[in-house]
DNA sequence: GCGGATCAC
DNA sequence: TATGGTGATCCGC
């Protein structure tokens, strides 16, 4: 339960004071209790890992290192400097849009969201420790002058569309990852402007918003780069092996897309902090992690990533969920359940979608999350069928809990896609988060 | 196929 | 007073 300082707006902030305020505002709350519980779980995972490590002997580790080296040789084979990959990410996106539309917000600390939750904050506010995913009422304690403006998704969608329009000129296959960021392969574009050398592999958009560019030989590195020199800057990794290895050497693993808070703790517990540590500890990592994860770690340590920017496949699921003031009376729970079914079906119809797995998600007032799924034989988008399935799942949950009432703060519905036949699974990008590129791992 | 956990934004 | 919503992946059953 502390400030998430990975995505810093700037250094130089009084973390001690900030963490104290967050703690004072959070302690004793059900939310806080749950966070503590989750932290204990992570600690237990680390302890289990520690025990496993102690059961290894040195010879085993050495053998694993040799195996890892062979895998690394294969990875080295695939190192590719032929593509110029750009990752673009708008600065403080929602906040920037609001500041554009209301310049009086420009030089004051400001955030987008509500008193319960903020979506993002501008750079003024970040100096006070105000961040995305922080409740507004805590942010106000950190920064009493903070102005909070409500979200206008439609506006952000429009701006996003305008920017994409521009980016398409540089790469028609541009791959948007969210409203405010995208990967581009500008190799072709650069070829069309032959007079550019490597240092000049930079480019501009005419948009009014500030943005970050990361420019590198692959997507993983470009993404990391776009987080450097913030805001409104750019960072380029020269296109040669030494430059990449230098870049990766002291890079904290936490900066890499896919390695989050928990993975970072687990790795840290065995002395892995930077990407070169991933190489140093390869013998251990191979034994501790799955083939998919380990391969991903090795690639990160080598600074190798995907060079193929391509649109994602069709969506695999569609869901809707809502947080509300406690509901515990069965009749009201079922009514909420029906509401969500209607909402989901409306969305499904917009894209004329079908799936066959229905998932009910609930979060108790203690923030315990549970999901229950049921797969139908046939895909359908019929409200009644969806509801009768979801209703049964909910009824089971209520019975499970009785005679205590089921006390919820959130309910959600999701509709999953039909599983594709095995052979049809297509490799997409890379890494662990979109696995599968490396099915051919050595024995 | 299911459910929990993790991650990104 | 008050701690979000959507989509995806991985792992261990
Ligand atoms: N937990 C989060 C993180 C982000 N967002 C939204 C608001 C952000 O404006 C937008 C883009 O996310 P970024 O991670 O790129 O954050 P920003 O663009 O706000 O800031 P930065 O300058 O660090 O990119 O997504 C959100 O709703 N919830
Ligand atoms: Mg951004
Ligand atoms: Mg972003």
GROMACS .gro file of N, CA, C and O in nm, chain A residues 241-291:
model
  204
  241UNK      N    1   2.417  -0.375  -3.192
  241UNK     CA    2   2.408  -0.464  -3.077
  241UNK      C    3   2.465  -0.401  -2.951
  241UNK      O    4   2.405  -0.412  -2.843
  242UNK      N    5   2.580  -0.336  -2.965
  242UNK     CA    6   2.644  -0.280  -2.846
  242UNK      C    7   2.553  -0.175  -2.779
  242UNK      O    8   2.539  -0.173  -2.657
  243UNK      N    9   2.493  -0.091  -2.860
  243UNK     CA   10   2.405   0.013  -2.805
  243UNK      C   11   2.288  -0.049  -2.729
  243UNK      O   12   2.250  -0.003  -2.621
  244UNK      N   13   2.234  -0.155  -2.786
  244UNK     CA   14   2.122  -0.221  -2.721
  244UNK      C   15   2.165  -0.284  -2.589
  244UNK      O   16   2.099  -0.270  -2.485
  245UNK      N   17   2.280  -0.351  -2.592
  245UNK     CA   18   2.328  -0.415  -2.470
  245UNK      C   19   2.361  -0.311  -2.362
  245UNK      O   20   2.334  -0.332  -2.244
  246UNK      N   21   2.417  -0.200  -2.403
  246UNK     CA   22   2.444  -0.091  -2.308
  246UNK      C   23   2.314  -0.041  -2.246
  246UNK      O   24   2.306  -0.014  -2.126
  247UNK      N   25   2.213  -0.027  -2.331
  247UNK     CA   26   2.085   0.026  -2.283
  247UNK      C   27   2.022  -0.067  -2.180
  247UNK      O   28   1.968  -0.025  -2.078
  248UNK      N   29   2.031  -0.194  -2.209
  248UNK     CA   30   1.963  -0.294  -2.127
  248UNK      C   31   2.039  -0.323  -1.997
  248UNK      O   32   1.980  -0.364  -1.898
  249UNK      N   33   2.168  -0.296  -2.000
  249UNK     CA   34   2.255  -0.336  -1.889
  249UNK      C   35   2.201  -0.294  -1.753
  249UNK      O   36   2.181  -0.375  -1.664
  250UNK      N   37   2.173  -0.168  -1.734
  250UNK     CA   38   2.128  -0.119  -1.603
  250UNK      C   39   1.979  -0.089  -1.599
  250UNK      O   40   1.930  -0.027  -1.505
  251UNK      N   41   1.910  -0.130  -1.703
  251UNK     CA   42   1.766  -0.104  -1.708
  251UNK      C   43   1.692  -0.187  -1.603
  251UNK      O   44   1.700  -0.310  -1.604
  252UNK      N   45   1.618  -0.123  -1.512
  252UNK     CA   46   1.541  -0.200  -1.413
  252UNK      C   47   1.435  -0.284  -1.484
  252UNK      O   48   1.367  -0.234  -1.574
  253UNK      N   49   1.423  -0.410  -1.442
  253UNK     CA   50   1.325  -0.497  -1.507
  253UNK      C   51   1.183  -0.441  -1.498
  253UNK      O   52   1.099  -0.464  -1.585
  254UNK      N   53   1.157  -0.362  -1.394
  254UNK     CA   54   1.023  -0.306  -1.373
  254UNK      C   55   0.980  -0.216  -1.489
  254UNK      O   56   0.861  -0.193  -1.510
  255UNK      N   57   1.078  -0.163  -1.563
  255UNK     CA   58   1.045  -0.075  -1.676
  255UNK      C   59   0.993  -0.151  -1.796
  255UNK      O   60   0.937  -0.092  -1.889
  256UNK      N   61   1.016  -0.280  -1.796
  256UNK     CA   62   0.980  -0.360  -1.913
  256UNK      C   63   0.832  -0.396  -1.909
  256UNK      O   64   0.780  -0.439  -1.806
  257UNK      N   65   0.767  -0.376  -2.022
  257UNK     CA   66   0.624  -0.404  -2.032
  257UNK      C   67   0.598  -0.553  -2.011
  257UNK      O   68   0.654  -0.638  -2.083
  258UNK      N   69   0.519  -0.586  -1.909
  258UNK     CA   70   0.491  -0.725  -1.879
  258UNK      C   71   0.545  -0.767  -1.743
  258UNK      O   72   0.501  -0.866  -1.687
  259UNK      N   73   0.644  -0.690  -1.693
  259UNK     CA   74   0.697  -0.718  -1.559
  259UNK      C   75   0.641  -0.615  -1.465
  259UNK      O   76   0.683  -0.499  -1.466
  260UNK      N   77   0.543  -0.654  -1.387
  260UNK     CA   78   0.472  -0.561  -1.302
  260UNK      C   79   0.520  -0.566  -1.158
  260UNK      O   80   0.630  -0.611  -1.129
  261UNK      N   81   0.436  -0.519  -1.069
  261UNK     CA   82   0.473  -0.506  -0.929
  261UNK      C   83   0.512  -0.640  -0.867
  261UNK      O   84   0.617  -0.654  -0.803
  262UNK      N   85   0.429  -0.741  -0.889
  262UNK     CA   86   0.453  -0.870  -0.824
  262UNK      C   87   0.575  -0.940  -0.884
  262UNK      O   88   0.663  -0.987  -0.811
  263UNK      N   89   0.583  -0.946  -1.017
  263UNK     CA   90   0.698  -1.010  -1.080
  263UNK      C   91   0.827  -0.943  -1.037
  263UNK      O   92   0.929  -1.010  -1.013
  264UNK      N   93   0.822  -0.812  -1.025
  264UNK     CA   94   0.939  -0.737  -0.984
  264UNK      C   95   0.981  -0.776  -0.843
  264UNK      O   96   1.100  -0.796  -0.815
  265UNK      N   97   0.886  -0.795  -0.753
  265UNK     CA   98   0.917  -0.839  -0.617
  265UNK      C   99   0.978  -0.978  -0.616
  265UNK      O  100   1.077  -1.004  -0.547
  266UNK      N  101   0.915  -1.066  -0.694
  266UNK     CA  102   0.964  -1.204  -0.697
  266UNK      C  103   1.107  -1.210  -0.749
  266UNK      O  104   1.191  -1.282  -0.697
  267UNK      N  105   1.133  -1.133  -0.855
  267UNK     CA  106   1.267  -1.132  -0.912
  267UNK      C  107   1.364  -1.065  -0.816
  267UNK      O  108   1.477  -1.112  -0.796
  268UNK      N  109   1.319  -0.956  -0.756
  268UNK     CA  110   1.404  -0.883  -0.662
  268UNK      C  111   1.448  -0.972  -0.547
  268UNK      O  112   1.563  -0.963  -0.500
  269UNK      N  113   1.358  -1.061  -0.504
  269UNK     CA  114   1.389  -1.149  -0.392
  269UNK      C  115   1.503  -1.243  -0.423
  269UNK      O  116   1.564  -1.300  -0.334
  270UNK      N  117   1.531  -1.264  -0.553
  270UNK     CA  118   1.647  -1.349  -0.585
  270UNK      C  119   1.759  -1.267  -0.647
  270UNK      O  120   1.845  -1.319  -0.717
  271UNK      N  121   1.756  -1.138  -0.621
  271UNK     CA  122   1.867  -1.053  -0.661
  271UNK      C  123   1.861  -1.004  -0.804
  271UNK      O  124   1.959  -0.954  -0.857
  272UNK      N  125   1.745  -1.018  -0.867
  272UNK     CA  126   1.732  -0.968  -1.004
  272UNK      C  127   1.665  -0.831  -1.002
  272UNK      O  128   1.547  -0.820  -0.966
  273UNK      N  129   1.739  -0.729  -1.036
  273UNK     CA  130   1.684  -0.594  -1.039
  273UNK      C  131   1.690  -0.536  -1.180
  273UNK      O  132   1.595  -0.479  -1.230
  274UNK      N  133   1.804  -0.554  -1.245
  274UNK     CA  134   1.820  -0.501  -1.380
  274UNK      C  135   1.809  -0.614  -1.483
  274UNK      O  136   1.811  -0.732  -1.448
  275UNK      N  137   1.801  -0.573  -1.608
  275UNK     CA  138   1.789  -0.673  -1.714
  275UNK      C  139   1.913  -0.759  -1.726
  275UNK      O  140   1.904  -0.877  -1.762
  276UNK      N  141   2.029  -0.703  -1.694
  276UNK     CA  142   2.148  -0.788  -1.702
  276UNK      C  143   2.147  -0.892  -1.589
  276UNK      O  144   2.207  -0.999  -1.602
  277UNK      N  145   2.077  -0.860  -1.480
  277UNK     CA  146   2.061  -0.960  -1.375
  277UNK      C  147   1.984  -1.082  -1.427
  277UNK      O  148   2.005  -1.194  -1.381
  278UNK      N  149   1.896  -1.059  -1.521
  278UNK     CA  150   1.820  -1.171  -1.578
  278UNK      C  151   1.916  -1.269  -1.645
  278UNK      O  152   1.895  -1.391  -1.640
  279UNK      N  153   2.019  -1.215  -1.707
  279UNK     CA  154   2.120  -1.302  -1.767
  279UNK      C  155   2.204  -1.368  -1.658
  279UNK      O  156   2.226  -1.490  -1.659
  280UNK      N  157   2.247  -1.289  -1.563
  280UNK     CA  158   2.332  -1.341  -1.455
  280UNK      C  159   2.265  -1.459  -1.383
  280UNK      O  160   2.329  -1.557  -1.350
  281UNK      N  161   2.136  -1.448  -1.363
  281UNK     CA  162   2.065  -1.550  -1.286
  281UNK      C  163   1.992  -1.650  -1.375
  281UNK      O  164   1.894  -1.713  -1.333
  282UNK      N  165   2.036  -1.662  -1.500
  282UNK     CA  166   1.961  -1.745  -1.596
  282UNK      C  167   1.951  -1.890  -1.552
  282UNK      O  168   1.850  -1.955  -1.579
  283UNK      N  169   2.054  -1.940  -1.485
  283UNK     CA  170   2.050  -2.079  -1.441
  283UNK      C  171   1.935  -2.104  -1.344
  283UNK      O  172   1.858  -2.200  -1.356
  284UNK      N  173   1.921  -2.013  -1.251
  284UNK     CA  174   1.814  -2.021  -1.152
  284UNK      C  175   1.677  -1.999  -1.215
  284UNK      O  176   1.582  -2.074  -1.190
  285UNK      N  177   1.670  -1.898  -1.299
  285UNK     CA  178   1.541  -1.862  -1.360
  285UNK      C  179   1.485  -1.975  -1.444
  285UNK      O  180   1.366  -2.001  -1.444
  286UNK      N  181   1.576  -2.042  -1.515
  286UNK     CA  182   1.529  -2.152  -1.600
  286UNK      C  183   1.460  -2.259  -1.516
  286UNK      O  184   1.360  -2.317  -1.557
  287UNK      N  185   1.516  -2.284  -1.398
  287UNK     CA  186   1.457  -2.388  -1.315
  287UNK      C  187   1.329  -2.343  -1.245
  287UNK      O  188   1.244  -2.424  -1.212
  288UNK      N  189   1.315  -2.214  -1.223
  288UNK     CA  190   1.200  -2.164  -1.145
  288UNK      C  191   1.078  -2.133  -1.231
  288UNK      O  192   0.965  -2.143  -1.185
  289UNK      N  193   1.101  -2.093  -1.354
  289UNK     CA  194   0.989  -2.043  -1.433
  289UNK      C  195   0.954  -2.135  -1.549
  289UNK      O  196   1.035  -2.218  -1.591
  290UNK      N  197   0.835  -2.115  -1.602
  290UNK     CA  198   0.791  -2.191  -1.718
  290UNK      C  199   0.876  -2.157  -1.839
  290UNK      O  200   0.945  -2.055  -1.841
  291UNK      N  201   0.869  -2.240  -1.941
  291UNK     CA  202   0.945  -2.216  -2.063
  291UNK      C  203   0.908  -2.081  -2.125
  291UNK      O  204   0.994  -2.006  -2.171
   0.00000   0.00000   0.00000
